[in-house]
PDB file of C-alpha atoms in Angstrom:
ATOM      1  CA  MET A 163      23.359 203.917 -34.541  1.00 49.00           C
ATOM      2  CA  GLY A 164      23.722 207.507 -33.915  1.00 51.00           C
ATOM      3  CA  ASP A 165      23.648 210.360 -36.226  1.00 57.00           C
ATOM      4  CA  LEU A 166      27.744 210.501 -37.380  1.00 79.00           C
ATOM      5  CA  LYS A 167      29.446 212.092 -40.226  1.00 89.00           C
ATOM      6  CA  LEU A 168      31.370 209.688 -42.606  1.00 95.00           C
ATOM      7  CA  ASN A 169      35.106 211.071 -43.065  1.00 96.00           C
ATOM      8  CA  ARG A 170      37.664 208.953 -42.242  1.00 97.00           C
ATOM      9  CA  ILE A 171      38.185 205.581 -44.503  1.00 98.00           C
ATOM     10  CA  LEU A 172      40.503 202.788 -43.824  1.00 98.00           C
ATOM     11  CA  LEU A 173      40.820 200.950 -47.214  1.00 98.00           C
ATOM     12  CA  VAL A 174      42.049 197.529 -47.126  1.00 97.00           C
ATOM     13  CA  GLU A 175      42.924 196.110 -51.000  1.00 96.00           C
ATOM     14  CA  ASP A 176      45.984 193.578 -51.539  1.00 93.00           C
ATOM     15  CA  GLU A 177      45.598 194.566 -55.542  1.00 90.00           C
ATOM     16  CA  ASP A 178      47.643 197.266 -56.347  1.00 90.00           C
ATOM     17  CA  ASP A 179      45.972 198.700 -59.314  1.00 89.00           C
ATOM     18  CA  ILE A 180      42.394 198.520 -57.345  1.00 92.00           C
ATOM     19  CA  ARG A 181      43.572 199.833 -54.282  1.00 94.00           C
ATOM     20  CA  THR A 182      44.936 203.117 -55.968  1.00 93.00           C
ATOM     21  CA  ILE A 183      41.825 203.890 -58.082  1.00 92.00           C
ATOM     22  CA  THR A 184      39.717 203.281 -54.964  1.00 94.00           C
ATOM     23  CA  ARG A 185      41.885 205.542 -52.932  1.00 95.00           C
ATOM     24  CA  ILE A 186      41.801 208.319 -55.619  1.00 93.00           C
ATOM     25  CA  CYS A 187      38.103 208.166 -56.016  1.00 93.00           C
ATOM     26  CA  LEU A 188      37.379 208.045 -52.387  1.00 95.00           C
ATOM     27  CA  GLU A 189      39.299 210.979 -51.732  1.00 94.00           C
ATOM     28  CA  SER A 190      38.815 213.078 -54.955  1.00 91.00           C
ATOM     29  CA  VAL A 191      35.234 212.186 -55.472  1.00 91.00           C
ATOM     30  CA  GLY A 192      33.739 211.508 -52.433  1.00 93.00           C
ATOM     31  CA  ARG A 193      36.442 213.876 -50.674  1.00 93.00           C
ATOM     32  CA  PHE A 194      37.142 211.429 -47.679  1.00 96.00           C
ATOM     33  CA  GLN A 195      40.300 211.253 -45.676  1.00 97.00           C
ATOM     34  CA  VAL A 196      41.540 207.843 -46.596  1.00 97.00           C
ATOM     35  CA  VAL A 197      44.706 205.757 -45.173  1.00 97.00           C
ATOM     36  CA  ALA A 198      45.192 202.701 -47.751  1.00 97.00           C
ATOM     37  CA  CYS A 199      46.438 199.297 -46.843  1.00 96.00           C
ATOM     38  CA  GLY A 200      47.416 195.718 -48.680  1.00 95.00           C
ATOM     39  CA  SER A 201      47.164 193.492 -46.298  1.00 96.00           C
ATOM     40  CA  GLY A 202      44.710 192.740 -42.994  1.00 96.00           C
ATOM     41  CA  GLU A 203      47.960 192.687 -40.980  1.00 96.00           C
ATOM     42  CA  ALA A 204      48.717 196.531 -42.030  1.00 96.00           C
ATOM     43  CA  ALA A 205      45.388 197.643 -41.477  1.00 96.00           C
ATOM     44  CA  LEU A 206      45.348 196.498 -37.868  1.00 96.00           C
ATOM     45  CA  SER A 207      48.263 198.207 -37.091  1.00 94.00           C
ATOM     46  CA  GLN A 208      46.285 201.519 -38.598  1.00 94.00           C
ATOM     47  CA  LEU A 209      43.577 201.215 -36.179  1.00 93.00           C
ATOM     48  CA  GLU A 210      44.486 203.006 -33.345  1.00 90.00           C
ATOM     49  CA  SER A 211      46.682 205.895 -35.231  1.00 93.00           C
ATOM     50  CA  PHE A 212      44.304 206.704 -37.982  1.00 95.00           C
ATOM     51  CA  LYS A 213      41.033 205.967 -35.941  1.00 94.00           C
ATOM     52  CA  PRO A 214      38.821 205.656 -39.248  1.00 96.00           C
ATOM     53  CA  ASP A 215      34.617 206.144 -39.188  1.00 96.00           C
ATOM     54  CA  LEU A 216      34.756 203.165 -41.596  1.00 97.00           C
ATOM     55  CA  ILE A 217      36.660 200.159 -42.987  1.00 97.00           C
ATOM     56  CA  LEU A 218      36.318 199.037 -46.616  1.00 98.00           C
ATOM     57  CA  LEU A 219      37.703 195.638 -46.519  1.00 97.00           C
ATOM     58  CA  ASP A 220      38.443 193.142 -49.380  1.00 95.00           C
ATOM     59  CA  VAL A 221      37.371 189.590 -48.463  1.00 93.00           C
ATOM     60  CA  MET A 222      39.825 187.740 -50.501  1.00 88.00           C
ATOM     61  CA  MET A 223      43.750 188.861 -49.438  1.00 89.00           C
ATOM     62  CA  PRO A 224      46.528 186.363 -48.825  1.00 86.00           C
ATOM     63  CA  GLY A 225      47.739 185.616 -45.174  1.00 88.00           C
ATOM     64  CA  LEU A 226      44.956 187.517 -43.068  1.00 92.00           C
ATOM     65  CA  ASP A 227      41.604 187.606 -45.317  1.00 93.00           C
ATOM     66  CA  GLY A 228      38.796 189.883 -44.897  1.00 95.00           C
ATOM     67  CA  PRO A 229      36.409 187.877 -42.149  1.00 95.00           C
ATOM     68  CA  GLY A 230      40.121 187.185 -40.496  1.00 96.00           C
ATOM     69  CA  THR A 231      41.149 191.059 -40.334  1.00 96.00           C
ATOM     70  CA  LEU A 232      37.167 191.854 -39.066  1.00 96.00           C
ATOM     71  CA  ALA A 233      37.885 189.084 -36.481  1.00 95.00           C
ATOM     72  CA  ALA A 234      41.111 190.269 -35.494  1.00 96.00           C
ATOM     73  CA  MET A 235      39.761 194.211 -35.271  1.00 95.00           C
ATOM     74  CA  LYS A 236      37.165 193.185 -32.809  1.00 94.00           C
ATOM     75  CA  LEU A 237      39.247 191.050 -30.819  1.00 94.00           C
ATOM     76  CA  LYS A 238      42.040 193.953 -30.652  1.00 93.00           C
ATOM     77  CA  THR A 239      39.140 196.982 -29.864  1.00 92.00           C
ATOM     78  CA  HIS A 240      37.277 194.446 -27.287  1.00 91.00           C
ATOM     79  CA  GLY A 241      34.005 194.181 -29.632  1.00 85.00           C
ATOM     80  CA  ASP A 242      34.038 197.929 -30.677  1.00 88.00           C
ATOM     81  CA  ALA A 243      35.661 197.888 -34.089  1.00 91.00           C
ATOM     82  CA  PRO A 244      34.814 200.480 -36.524  1.00 94.00           C
ATOM     83  CA  PRO A 245      31.818 199.285 -38.963  1.00 96.00           C
ATOM     84  CA  VAL A 246      33.048 197.666 -42.014  1.00 97.00           C
ATOM     85  CA  ILE A 247      31.747 197.175 -45.582  1.00 97.00           C
ATOM     86  CA  PHE A 248      33.192 194.266 -47.417  1.00 96.00           C
ATOM     87  CA  MET A 249      33.991 194.466 -51.122  1.00 94.00           C
ATOM     88  CA  THR A 250      34.269 191.175 -52.757  1.00 89.00           C
ATOM     89  CA  ALA A 251      33.693 189.416 -56.252  1.00 80.00           C
ATOM     90  CA  ARG A 252      31.927 186.786 -54.048  1.00 72.00           C
ATOM     91  CA  ALA A 253      28.600 188.593 -53.909  1.00 73.00           C
ATOM     92  CA  GLN A 254      25.993 185.807 -54.167  1.00 80.00           C
ATOM     93  CA  ARG A 255      22.839 186.467 -51.758  1.00 85.00           C
ATOM     94  CA  TRP A 256      24.102 183.525 -49.411  1.00 88.00           C
ATOM     95  CA  GLU A 257      27.669 185.184 -49.330  1.00 86.00           C
ATOM     96  CA  ILE A 258      26.543 188.686 -48.775  1.00 90.00           C
ATOM     97  CA  ASP A 259      23.975 187.044 -45.861  1.00 92.00           C
ATOM     98  CA  HIS A 260      26.969 185.369 -44.598  1.00 93.00           C
ATOM     99  CA  PHE A 261      29.180 188.582 -44.518  1.00 93.00           C
ATOM    100  CA  LYS A 262      26.663 190.790 -42.739  1.00 93.00           C
ATOM    101  CA  ALA A 263      26.120 187.803 -40.093  1.00 94.00           C
ATOM    102  CA  LEU A 264      29.945 188.609 -39.393  1.00 93.00           C
ATOM    103  CA  GLY A 265      29.279 191.940 -38.683  1.00 92.00           C
ATOM    104  CA  ALA A 266      29.822 193.725 -41.841  1.00 94.00           C
ATOM    105  CA  LEU A 267      27.157 196.641 -42.554  1.00 94.00           C
ATOM    106  CA  ASP A 268      27.139 195.546 -46.363  1.00 94.00           C
ATOM    107  CA  VAL A 269      28.924 194.226 -49.208  1.00 95.00           C
ATOM    108  CA  ILE A 270      29.969 196.154 -52.264  1.00 94.00           C
ATOM    109  CA  ALA A 271      30.486 193.914 -55.208  1.00 91.00           C
ATOM    110  CA  LYS A 272      33.689 193.637 -57.362  1.00 87.00           C
ATOM    111  CA  PRO A 273      34.019 194.937 -59.752  1.00 85.00           C
ATOM    112  CA  PHE A 274      32.729 198.305 -59.151  1.00 87.00           C
ATOM    113  CA  ASP A 275      32.575 201.696 -60.892  1.00 88.00           C
ATOM    114  CA  PRO A 276      35.271 203.643 -58.742  1.00 88.00           C
ATOM    115  CA  MET A 277      33.570 206.999 -60.302  1.00 89.00           C
ATOM    116  CA  THR A 278      30.259 205.872 -58.477  1.00 92.00           C
ATOM    117  CA  LEU A 279      32.059 204.056 -55.182  1.00 95.00           C
ATOM    118  CA  SER A 280      31.835 207.048 -53.111  1.00 95.00           C
ATOM    119  CA  GLN A 281      28.261 207.359 -53.346  1.00 95.00           C
ATOM    120  CA  ALA A 282      27.639 203.850 -52.600  1.00 96.00           C
ATOM    121  CA  VAL A 283      29.643 203.925 -49.412  1.00 97.00           C
ATOM    122  CA  LYS A 284      27.705 207.193 -48.521  1.00 96.00           C
ATOM    123  CA  HIS A 285      23.884 205.278 -49.257  1.00 95.00           C
ATOM    124  CA  ILE A 286      25.198 202.587 -46.948  1.00 96.00           C
ATOM    125  CA  TRP A 287      26.530 204.900 -44.085  1.00 95.00           C
ATOM    126  CA  GLU A 288      23.249 206.852 -44.342  1.00 93.00           C
ATOM    127  CA  ARG A 289      21.073 204.115 -44.289  1.00 92.00           C
ATOM    128  CA  ASN A 290      23.099 202.794 -41.057  1.00 89.00           C
ATOM    129  CA  HIS A 291      23.650 205.904 -39.108  1.00 80.00           C
ATOM    130  CA  VAL A 292      21.073 208.332 -40.095  1.00 56.00           C
TER     131      VAL A 292
ATOM    132  CA  MET B 189      23.197 207.924 -62.633  1.00 46.00           C
ATOM    133  CA  TYR B 190      20.916 211.084 -62.475  1.00 46.00           C
ATOM    134  CA  ASP B 191      17.831 211.251 -65.143  1.00 48.00           C
ATOM    135  CA  THR B 192      18.401 214.601 -66.142  1.00 51.00           C
ATOM    136  CA  ASP B 193      21.651 216.941 -65.960  1.00 51.00           C
ATOM    137  CA  ASP B 194      18.921 219.034 -63.569  1.00 53.00           C
ATOM    138  CA  ASP B 195      18.980 216.277 -61.354  1.00 56.00           C
ATOM    139  CA  ALA B 196      22.797 215.892 -60.672  1.00 57.00           C
ATOM    140  CA  PRO B 197      24.108 218.120 -57.569  1.00 59.00           C
ATOM    141  CA  ILE B 198      25.861 221.256 -58.379  1.00 63.00           C
ATOM    142  CA  LEU B 199      29.253 220.687 -57.002  1.00 65.00           C
ATOM    143  CA  PRO B 200      32.036 223.511 -56.237  1.00 73.00           C
ATOM    144  CA  ALA B 201      34.486 224.174 -59.279  1.00 77.00           C
ATOM    145  CA  ASP B 202      37.467 222.695 -57.549  1.00 80.00           C
ATOM    146  CA  HIS B 203      35.642 219.505 -56.783  1.00 81.00           C
ATOM    147  CA  LEU B 204      34.494 219.204 -60.233  1.00 84.00           C
ATOM    148  CA  ALA B 205      38.359 219.718 -61.450  1.00 85.00           C
ATOM    149  CA  ALA B 206      39.229 217.110 -58.864  1.00 83.00           C
ATOM    150  CA  ILE B 207      36.806 214.768 -60.714  1.00 84.00           C
ATOM    151  CA  GLU B 208      38.051 215.331 -64.113  1.00 87.00           C
ATOM    152  CA  ALA B 209      41.548 214.862 -62.842  1.00 87.00           C
ATOM    153  CA  VAL B 210      40.114 211.316 -61.640  1.00 87.00           C
ATOM    154  CA  LYS B 211      38.960 210.510 -64.896  1.00 88.00           C
ATOM    155  CA  LEU B 212      42.144 211.438 -66.645  1.00 90.00           C
ATOM    156  CA  ARG B 213      44.019 209.311 -63.804  1.00 90.00           C
ATOM    157  CA  MET B 214      41.599 206.557 -64.368  1.00 90.00           C
ATOM    158  CA  LYS B 215      42.071 206.528 -68.339  1.00 92.00           C
ATOM    159  CA  GLU B 216      46.320 206.387 -67.563  1.00 93.00           C
ATOM    160  CA  MET B 217      45.358 203.549 -64.953  1.00 92.00           C
ATOM    161  CA  THR B 218      43.198 201.667 -68.101  1.00 93.00           C
ATOM    162  CA  ALA B 219      46.400 201.999 -70.720  1.00 95.00           C
ATOM    163  CA  ASP B 220      48.466 200.747 -67.778  1.00 93.00           C
ATOM    164  CA  TYR B 221      46.054 197.665 -66.960  1.00 94.00           C
ATOM    165  CA  VAL B 222      46.010 196.882 -70.696  1.00 94.00           C
ATOM    166  CA  ARG B 223      49.842 196.981 -71.007  1.00 94.00           C
ATOM    167  CA  ASP B 224      50.046 194.525 -68.434  1.00 94.00           C
ATOM    168  CA  LEU B 225      46.883 192.133 -69.332  1.00 95.00           C
ATOM    169  CA  PRO B 226      48.893 189.543 -71.111  1.00 95.00           C
ATOM    170  CA  GLU B 227      51.772 189.047 -68.322  1.00 96.00           C
ATOM    171  CA  LYS B 228      48.691 188.445 -65.825  1.00 95.00           C
ATOM    172  CA  LEU B 229      47.123 186.087 -68.646  1.00 96.00           C
ATOM    173  CA  GLN B 230      50.573 184.479 -68.813  1.00 96.00           C
ATOM    174  CA  ALA B 231      50.857 183.922 -64.854  1.00 96.00           C
ATOM    175  CA  LEU B 232      47.433 181.912 -65.441  1.00 96.00           C
ATOM    176  CA  GLU B 233      48.658 179.897 -68.529  1.00 95.00           C
ATOM    177  CA  ASP B 234      51.793 179.126 -66.107  1.00 95.00           C
ATOM    178  CA  THR B 235      49.883 178.119 -63.319  1.00 95.00           C
ATOM    179  CA  TRP B 236      47.543 176.376 -65.301  1.00 94.00           C
ATOM    180  CA  GLN B 237      50.652 174.304 -66.942  1.00 93.00           C
ATOM    181  CA  ALA B 238      52.156 173.688 -63.501  1.00 91.00           C
ATOM    182  CA  LEU B 239      48.547 172.099 -62.685  1.00 90.00           C
ATOM    183  CA  MET B 240      48.724 169.604 -65.660  1.00 89.00           C
ATOM    184  CA  GLY B 241      52.207 168.971 -64.680  1.00 86.00           C
ATOM    185  CA  ARG B 242      50.586 167.566 -61.590  1.00 73.00           C
ATOM    186  CA  THR B 243      53.085 168.813 -59.034  1.00 64.00           C
ATOM    187  CA  GLU B 244      51.457 170.128 -55.797  1.00 63.00           C
ATOM    188  CA  THR B 245      47.937 170.044 -57.441  1.00 80.00           C
ATOM    189  CA  VAL B 246      46.312 171.399 -54.399  1.00 82.00           C
ATOM    190  CA  THR B 247      48.496 174.562 -53.643  1.00 88.00           C
ATOM    191  CA  THR B 248      48.696 175.181 -57.759  1.00 91.00           C
ATOM    192  CA  LEU B 249      44.661 174.974 -57.833  1.00 93.00           C
ATOM    193  CA  GLU B 250      44.543 177.475 -54.958  1.00 92.00           C
ATOM    194  CA  THR B 251      47.211 179.919 -56.975  1.00 93.00           C
ATOM    195  CA  LEU B 252      44.667 179.416 -59.904  1.00 95.00           C
ATOM    196  CA  TYR B 253      41.361 180.152 -58.291  1.00 93.00           C
ATOM    197  CA  ARG B 254      43.217 183.510 -56.635  1.00 91.00           C
ATOM    198  CA  GLN B 255      44.365 184.356 -59.716  1.00 94.00           C
ATOM    199  CA  LEU B 256      40.920 184.188 -61.709  1.00 94.00           C
ATOM    200  CA  HIS B 257      39.639 185.705 -58.549  1.00 90.00           C
ATOM    201  CA  LYS B 258      41.315 188.962 -58.870  1.00 89.00           C
ATOM    202  CA  LEU B 259      41.177 189.118 -62.403  1.00 93.00           C
ATOM    203  CA  ALA B 260      37.205 188.814 -61.938  1.00 90.00           C
ATOM    204  CA  GLY B 261      37.477 191.623 -59.331  1.00 87.00           C
ATOM    205  CA  SER B 262      39.536 194.099 -61.787  1.00 90.00           C
ATOM    206  CA  ALA B 263      39.166 193.309 -65.488  1.00 93.00           C
ATOM    207  CA  ALA B 264      35.748 195.074 -65.551  1.00 91.00           C
ATOM    208  CA  THR B 265      36.796 198.179 -63.831  1.00 90.00           C
ATOM    209  CA  PHE B 266      39.357 198.592 -66.495  1.00 92.00           C
ATOM    210  CA  GLY B 267      37.271 197.978 -69.508  1.00 91.00           C
ATOM    211  CA  PHE B 268      37.213 194.207 -69.873  1.00 93.00           C
ATOM    212  CA  PRO B 269      33.577 193.244 -68.687  1.00 92.00           C
ATOM    213  CA  LYS B 270      33.879 189.956 -70.766  1.00 95.00           C
ATOM    214  CA  VAL B 271      37.068 188.783 -69.140  1.00 95.00           C
ATOM    215  CA  THR B 272      35.656 189.365 -65.697  1.00 93.00           C
ATOM    216  CA  GLU B 273      32.251 187.538 -66.300  1.00 93.00           C
ATOM    217  CA  VAL B 274      34.395 184.041 -67.550  1.00 96.00           C
ATOM    218  CA  ALA B 275      37.067 184.508 -64.714  1.00 95.00           C
ATOM    219  CA  ARG B 276      34.165 184.956 -62.562  1.00 92.00           C
ATOM    220  CA  ARG B 277      32.269 181.637 -63.964  1.00 94.00           C
ATOM    221  CA  LEU B 278      35.464 179.749 -64.135  1.00 96.00           C
ATOM    222  CA  GLU B 279      36.294 180.756 -60.372  1.00 93.00           C
ATOM    223  CA  LEU B 280      32.787 179.142 -59.363  1.00 90.00           C
ATOM    224  CA  GLN B 281      33.617 176.133 -61.137  1.00 94.00           C
ATOM    225  CA  LEU B 282      37.105 175.382 -59.161  1.00 94.00           C
ATOM    226  CA  GLN B 283      35.417 176.572 -55.771  1.00 91.00           C
ATOM    227  CA  PRO B 284      34.112 173.157 -54.602  1.00 93.00           C
ATOM    228  CA  TYR B 285      37.550 171.886 -55.238  1.00 93.00           C
ATOM    229  CA  VAL B 286      39.508 174.154 -53.575  1.00 92.00           C
ATOM    230  CA  LEU B 287      37.354 174.300 -50.683  1.00 90.00           C
ATOM    231  CA  ALA B 288      37.776 170.675 -50.301  1.00 92.00           C
ATOM    232  CA  LYS B 289      41.533 170.689 -51.180  1.00 90.00           C
ATOM    233  CA  SER B 290      40.940 168.222 -53.673  1.00 88.00           C
ATOM    234  CA  SER B 291      42.169 167.756 -57.192  1.00 83.00           C
ATOM    235  CA  LEU B 292      40.310 168.744 -60.554  1.00 87.00           C
ATOM    236  CA  PRO B 293      38.071 165.861 -62.053  1.00 88.00           C
ATOM    237  CA  GLU B 294      39.269 165.065 -65.464  1.00 86.00           C
ATOM    238  CA  ASP B 295      36.013 166.088 -66.886  1.00 88.00           C
ATOM    239  CA  LEU B 296      36.548 169.563 -65.739  1.00 91.00           C
ATOM    240  CA  ILE B 297      40.009 169.765 -67.231  1.00 91.00           C
ATOM    241  CA  GLU B 298      38.585 170.290 -70.940  1.00 91.00           C
ATOM    242  CA  VAL B 299      36.189 172.759 -69.342  1.00 93.00           C
ATOM    243  CA  VAL B 300      39.182 174.856 -67.777  1.00 94.00           C
ATOM    244  CA  ARG B 301      41.214 174.758 -70.646  1.00 93.00           C
ATOM    245  CA  HIS B 302      38.264 176.215 -72.788  1.00 95.00           C
ATOM    246  CA  GLU B 303      37.459 178.883 -70.309  1.00 96.00           C
ATOM    247  CA  LEU B 304      41.347 179.783 -70.292  1.00 96.00           C
ATOM    248  CA  ASN B 305      41.235 180.346 -73.958  1.00 95.00           C
ATOM    249  CA  ALA B 306      37.772 182.596 -73.448  1.00 96.00           C
ATOM    250  CA  ILE B 307      39.353 184.701 -71.420  1.00 96.00           C
ATOM    251  CA  ALA B 308      42.171 185.002 -73.750  1.00 95.00           C
ATOM    252  CA  HIS B 309      39.874 185.912 -76.674  1.00 94.00           C
ATOM    253  CA  ALA B 310      37.911 188.483 -74.145  1.00 94.00           C
ATOM    254  CA  ALA B 311      40.996 190.207 -73.683  1.00 92.00           C
ATOM    255  CA  GLY B 312      41.807 190.656 -77.364  1.00 87.00           C
ATOM    256  CA  LEU B 313      44.890 187.885 -76.857  1.00 69.00           C
ATOM    257  CA  ARG B 314      43.840 184.993 -79.038  1.00 53.00           C
ATOM    258  CA  ARG B 315      45.662 181.955 -78.068  1.00 52.00           C
ATOM    259  CA  ASP B 316      44.460 178.933 -80.218  1.00 47.00           C
TER     260      ASP B 316
END
């Protein structure tokens, strides 16, 4: 992958508390530009207008779940969807391997420390892009 | 995160101020979470009672599973690691029955009841 700077993050998380604190931390601690959505369907509608560098995607959501959203994004972009990091409490080894096989860059286990999340995201990004 | 303060990156003053503001917001949100936690646990209890009432058992079990998943994914972030631990443990025990869309076996019912009480205890809301 190329040497790209991470700036714009699309955050997709259905739980209000976690979405809010995650967005605040990504913006204030990580200094990223963030658009936050409460569903996979809403995330799909933000793809073209926001043009994220990276998508932080919750796995278990009502309606379109994380893997379903990733699949729909790939369809919508003809395979050129932005890279995805899944966020999930389902972070056993086999589950992480499964999510990576779906095309995710990596998986961040929930619950996470919001204050160190930006560093974790940067680390995953740099490992894959620098 | 860093071995010594000397290892930590030096951040501009406005960035440090922003981080302090986030810490303050985090405290406020934690207080909100503590306030709302009894309601979340009551919702769990209501779902469990509905499940025991034997009405729509498969969809009610899915609801219980989702509620536990959300609790497991958020409680530790807001200061309740033990709630996350027990909710996660119970979520994993329910997972095979949710995936198979089957009802709970009798021997698991007492386990669920015990674990729901353990969650209430861990949240500081004694229920028995």
